[in-house]
PDB file of C-alpha atoms in Angstrom:
ATOM      1  CA  MET A 254       0.052  -0.042   0.049  1.00 70.00           C
ATOM      2  CA  SER A 255       1.081   3.150  -0.937  1.00 80.00           C
ATOM      3  CA  GLU A 256       1.915   6.206   1.736  1.00 82.00           C
ATOM      4  CA  THR A 257      -1.512   7.928  -0.614  1.00 85.00           C
ATOM      5  CA  GLU A 258      -3.560   4.837  -0.106  1.00 85.00           C
ATOM      6  CA  ARG A 259      -3.258   4.943   3.340  1.00 80.00           C
ATOM      7  CA  GLU A 260      -3.455   7.933   4.741  1.00 87.00           C
ATOM      8  CA  GLY A 261      -6.907   7.804   2.470  1.00 89.00           C
ATOM      9  CA  GLU A 262      -7.001   4.620   4.773  1.00 90.00           C
ATOM     10  CA  ASP A 263      -6.173   6.573   7.868  1.00 92.00           C
ATOM     11  CA  ALA A 264      -8.520   8.591   7.216  1.00 95.00           C
ATOM     12  CA  LEU A 265     -11.143   7.198   6.481  1.00 95.00           C
ATOM     13  CA  ILE A 266     -10.988   5.192   9.823  1.00 96.00           C
ATOM     14  CA  VAL A 267     -11.031   8.612  11.457  1.00 97.00           C
ATOM     15  CA  GLU A 268     -14.287   9.779  10.233  1.00 97.00           C
ATOM     16  CA  GLY A 269     -15.842   6.683  11.887  1.00 97.00           C
ATOM     17  CA  LEU A 270     -14.738   6.641  15.531  1.00 98.00           C
ATOM     18  CA  LEU A 271     -15.782  10.168  15.438  1.00 98.00           C
ATOM     19  CA  ALA A 272     -19.092   9.305  13.415  1.00 97.00           C
ATOM     20  CA  ALA A 273     -20.121   7.368  16.813  1.00 98.00           C
ATOM     21  CA  ASP A 274     -22.006   9.074  19.218  1.00 98.00           C
ATOM     22  CA  GLU A 275     -20.784   9.430  23.124  1.00 98.00           C
ATOM     23  CA  ALA A 276     -23.542   6.855  23.835  1.00 98.00           C
ATOM     24  CA  ARG A 277     -22.338   3.997  21.694  1.00 98.00           C
ATOM     25  CA  TRP A 278     -18.598   5.611  23.141  1.00 99.00           C
ATOM     26  CA  ALA A 279     -19.592   5.043  26.822  1.00 98.00           C
ATOM     27  CA  ARG A 280     -21.067   1.458  26.213  1.00 98.00           C
ATOM     28  CA  LEU A 281     -17.731   0.703  25.181  1.00 99.00           C
ATOM     29  CA  TRP A 282     -16.031   2.027  27.818  1.00 99.00           C
ATOM     30  CA  THR A 283     -18.787   0.069  30.268  1.00 99.00           C
ATOM     31  CA  ALA A 284     -18.008  -3.305  28.222  1.00 98.00           C
ATOM     32  CA  VAL A 285     -14.281  -2.704  28.441  1.00 99.00           C
ATOM     33  CA  ASP A 286     -14.351  -1.710  31.957  1.00 98.00           C
ATOM     34  CA  ALA A 287     -15.996  -4.649  32.711  1.00 98.00           C
ATOM     35  CA  VAL A 288     -13.853  -7.555  30.711  1.00 98.00           C
ATOM     36  CA  LEU A 289     -10.788  -5.740  32.875  1.00 97.00           C
ATOM     37  CA  GLY A 290     -12.902  -5.838  36.204  1.00 97.00           C
ATOM     38  CA  GLU A 291     -13.325  -9.580  35.174  1.00 97.00           C
ATOM     39  CA  PRO A 292     -11.353 -12.910  36.220  1.00 97.00           C
ATOM     40  CA  SER A 293      -9.134 -13.883  33.094  1.00 97.00           C
ATOM     41  CA  ASP A 294      -9.994 -16.933  32.961  1.00 97.00           C
ATOM     42  CA  GLN A 295     -13.568 -16.083  32.777  1.00 97.00           C
ATOM     43  CA  TRP A 296     -13.417 -14.824  29.671  1.00 98.00           C
ATOM     44  CA  VAL A 297     -14.394 -18.132  27.724  1.00 98.00           C
ATOM     45  CA  THR A 298     -15.351 -21.138  27.616  1.00 97.00           C
ATOM     46  CA  TRP A 299     -14.269 -23.876  24.874  1.00 96.00           C
ATOM     47  CA  ARG A 300     -17.634 -25.981  24.560  1.00 95.00           C
ATOM     48  CA  GLY A 301     -17.514 -28.640  22.452  1.00 91.00           C
ATOM     49  CA  GLY A 302     -14.725 -30.678  21.265  1.00 88.00           C
ATOM     50  CA  GLN A 303     -16.588 -33.855  22.363  1.00 90.00           C
ATOM     51  CA  ARG A 304     -17.072 -37.772  20.461  1.00 91.00           C
ATOM     52  CA  LEU A 305     -20.602 -37.761  19.442  1.00 91.00           C
ATOM     53  CA  ALA A 306     -22.746 -40.553  19.272  1.00 93.00           C
ATOM     54  CA  ASP A 307     -21.881 -41.635  16.147  1.00 95.00           C
ATOM     55  CA  GLY A 308     -18.055 -41.522  16.641  1.00 92.00           C
ATOM     56  CA  SER A 309     -17.811 -37.935  14.656  1.00 94.00           C
ATOM     57  CA  VAL A 310     -15.854 -35.601  17.611  1.00 91.00           C
ATOM     58  CA  GLN A 311     -17.775 -32.239  17.196  1.00 90.00           C
ATOM     59  CA  ALA A 312     -15.508 -28.759  17.146  1.00 90.00           C
ATOM     60  CA  ALA A 313     -14.263 -26.746  19.956  1.00 91.00           C
ATOM     61  CA  TRP A 314     -15.432 -22.658  20.328  1.00 94.00           C
ATOM     62  CA  ALA A 315     -14.772 -20.735  22.826  1.00 96.00           C
ATOM     63  CA  ASP A 316     -17.776 -18.951  23.999  1.00 97.00           C
ATOM     64  CA  TYR A 317     -16.916 -15.963  25.208  1.00 98.00           C
ATOM     65  CA  SER A 318     -18.822 -14.391  28.636  1.00 98.00           C
ATOM     66  CA  PRO A 319     -20.965 -11.584  28.216  1.00 98.00           C
ATOM     67  CA  ASN A 320     -18.561  -8.900  28.926  1.00 98.00           C
ATOM     68  CA  VAL A 321     -16.138  -9.611  25.998  1.00 99.00           C
ATOM     69  CA  LEU A 322     -19.501  -9.932  24.301  1.00 99.00           C
ATOM     70  CA  ALA A 323     -19.987  -6.760  24.944  1.00 99.00           C
ATOM     71  CA  THR A 324     -17.094  -4.981  24.129  1.00 99.00           C
ATOM     72  CA  LEU A 325     -16.778  -7.102  20.461  1.00 99.00           C
ATOM     73  CA  THR A 326     -20.377  -5.391  20.638  1.00 98.00           C
ATOM     74  CA  ALA A 327     -19.113  -2.431  21.249  1.00 99.00           C
ATOM     75  CA  LEU A 328     -16.603  -2.358  19.664  1.00 99.00           C
ATOM     76  CA  ALA A 329     -18.808  -2.739  16.027  1.00 98.00           C
ATOM     77  CA  SER A 330     -20.897   0.774  17.551  1.00 98.00           C
ATOM     78  CA  VAL A 331     -17.761   2.492  16.612  1.00 98.00           C
ATOM     79  CA  ASP A 332     -16.646   1.441  13.942  1.00 97.00           C
ATOM     80  CA  ALA A 333     -13.378   0.285  15.845  1.00 98.00           C
ATOM     81  CA  ILE A 334     -14.364  -2.585  13.839  1.00 97.00           C
ATOM     82  CA  THR A 335     -13.411  -1.762  10.118  1.00 94.00           C
ATOM     83  CA  PRO A 336     -13.057  -3.316   6.242  1.00 91.00           C
ATOM     84  CA  PHE A 337      -9.653  -3.288   5.298  1.00 87.00           C
ATOM     85  CA  ASP A 338      -6.760  -5.914   4.070  1.00 87.00           C
ATOM     86  CA  TRP A 339      -6.711  -7.026   7.874  1.00 89.00           C
ATOM     87  CA  MET A 340      -4.548 -10.307   6.298  1.00 86.00           C
ATOM     88  CA  ALA A 341      -1.872  -8.359   4.493  1.00 86.00           C
ATOM     89  CA  TRP A 342      -1.582  -5.826   7.707  1.00 83.00           C
ATOM     90  CA  MET A 343      -1.450  -8.403   9.734  1.00 84.00           C
ATOM     91  CA  ASP A 344       2.067  -9.935   8.367  1.00 83.00           C
ATOM     92  CA  GLY A 345       3.648  -6.949   9.387  1.00 80.00           C
ATOM     93  CA  TRP A 346       2.141  -5.567  12.299  1.00 78.00           C
ATOM     94  CA  ASP A 347       4.948  -4.313  14.825  1.00 77.00           C
ATOM     95  CA  GLY A 348       3.778  -6.112  17.651  1.00 83.00           C
ATOM     96  CA  ILE A 349       2.549  -4.644  21.120  1.00 88.00           C
ATOM     97  CA  GLU A 350       4.541  -1.713  22.297  1.00 89.00           C
ATOM     98  CA  HIS A 351       3.783  -0.074  18.720  1.00 85.00           C
ATOM     99  CA  LEU A 352      -0.464  -0.292  19.006  1.00 88.00           C
ATOM    100  CA  ARG A 353       0.363   1.536  22.585  1.00 89.00           C
ATOM    101  CA  THR A 354       2.063   3.912  21.061  1.00 91.00           C
ATOM    102  CA  GLY A 355       1.161   4.248  17.503  1.00 93.00           C
ATOM    103  CA  PRO A 356      -1.624   6.303  15.379  1.00 95.00           C
ATOM    104  CA  VAL A 357      -5.222   5.005  16.641  1.00 98.00           C
ATOM    105  CA  THR A 358      -6.077   3.994  13.408  1.00 96.00           C
ATOM    106  CA  ASP A 359      -3.103   1.022  13.384  1.00 95.00           C
ATOM    107  CA  ALA A 360      -4.729   0.507  17.169  1.00 97.00           C
ATOM    108  CA  VAL A 361      -8.277  -0.296  15.294  1.00 97.00           C
ATOM    109  CA  ARG A 362      -6.825  -2.336  12.407  1.00 96.00           C
ATOM    110  CA  TYR A 363      -4.945  -4.876  14.919  1.00 96.00           C
ATOM    111  CA  LEU A 364      -8.422  -5.218  16.251  1.00 98.00           C
ATOM    112  CA  THR A 365     -10.461  -5.704  14.036  1.00 97.00           C
ATOM    113  CA  ALA A 366      -7.931  -8.218  13.019  1.00 95.00           C
ATOM    114  CA  VAL A 367      -8.111 -10.211  16.253  1.00 97.00           C
ATOM    115  CA  VAL A 368     -12.055 -10.208  14.991  1.00 97.00           C
ATOM    116  CA  ARG A 369     -11.332 -11.228  11.852  1.00 96.00           C
ATOM    117  CA  ASN A 370      -9.729 -14.063  13.012  1.00 94.00           C
ATOM    118  CA  ASP A 371     -11.775 -14.952  15.525  1.00 96.00           C
ATOM    119  CA  ARG A 372     -13.793 -17.066  12.791  1.00 94.00           C
ATOM    120  CA  MET A 373     -11.190 -18.729  10.642  1.00 93.00           C
ATOM    121  CA  VAL A 374      -8.717 -19.326  14.046  1.00 94.00           C
ATOM    122  CA  GLU A 375     -11.473 -19.972  16.868  1.00 94.00           C
ATOM    123  CA  GLY A 376     -10.640 -18.070  20.454  1.00 96.00           C
ATOM    124  CA  SER A 377      -7.842 -15.458  17.998  1.00 96.00           C
ATOM    125  CA  ILE A 378      -9.956 -12.680  20.885  1.00 98.00           C
ATOM    126  CA  ASN A 379      -9.126 -14.736  23.849  1.00 98.00           C
ATOM    127  CA  GLN A 380      -5.362 -16.014  22.769  1.00 97.00           C
ATOM    128  CA  ALA A 381      -5.556 -11.607  22.837  1.00 97.00           C
ATOM    129  CA  LEU A 382      -6.679 -11.749  25.816  1.00 98.00           C
ATOM    130  CA  HIS A 383      -4.713 -13.175  27.615  1.00 97.00           C
ATOM    131  CA  GLU A 384      -1.013 -11.604  25.242  1.00 96.00           C
ATOM    132  CA  GLY A 385      -2.177  -8.400  26.505  1.00 96.00           C
ATOM    133  CA  THR A 386      -2.055  -7.298  23.026  1.00 96.00           C
ATOM    134  CA  PHE A 387      -5.595  -6.760  22.646  1.00 97.00           C
ATOM    135  CA  GLN A 388      -5.840  -4.107  26.321  1.00 97.00           C
ATOM    136  CA  ALA A 389      -2.935  -2.560  24.784  1.00 97.00           C
ATOM    137  CA  ALA A 390      -4.781  -1.851  21.594  1.00 97.00           C
ATOM    138  CA  LEU A 391      -8.124  -0.853  24.143  1.00 98.00           C
ATOM    139  CA  ALA A 392      -5.831   1.563  25.845  1.00 98.00           C
ATOM    140  CA  ARG A 393      -4.490   3.525  22.947  1.00 98.00           C
ATOM    141  CA  LEU A 394      -8.096   3.618  21.333  1.00 98.00           C
ATOM    142  CA  ARG A 395      -9.497   5.550  25.190  1.00 98.00           C
ATOM    143  CA  THR A 396      -6.184   7.476  25.163  1.00 98.00           C
ATOM    144  CA  TRP A 397      -7.696   8.481  21.165  1.00 98.00           C
ATOM    145  CA  TYR A 398     -11.023   9.730  22.861  1.00 98.00           C
ATOM    146  CA  ASP A 399     -10.091  11.007  25.678  1.00 97.00           C
ATOM    147  CA  THR A 400      -7.564  13.032  24.398  1.00 96.00           C
ATOM    148  CA  GLU A 401      -6.760  13.344  20.375  1.00 95.00           C
ATOM    149  CA  ARG A 402     -10.351  13.179  18.986  1.00 92.00           C
TER     150      ARG A 402
END
């Protein structure tokens, strides 16, 4: 992606964030605070994975806590889950420190990539929560909301 294309994509991401009303942001921060306040072993319950009567094995899936689900819903409502080529972006992402200090647009890209990846790799959101990268991206988004918008 060229620098000009990247700047255009960044502008669209910020425009989406700015379009969300205060009530949506309040719901997001309430949900985020609830996730951060619950024990990490409550973020997900693994379901399935057992052998069925016919001998087949039911695929396991992550059943996320109501607080995690509320956070995901609220992220989408403030446009922090956005369409872009997340697979290509993940190939070159710079890690947790960049989430803390980089542009808010990269925090949004990271959150989007994790949520989208969870559709193909069950438990990706749980892994990001346990690594702390999900929280770092949320913290960067909150800093932007509180002091930069």
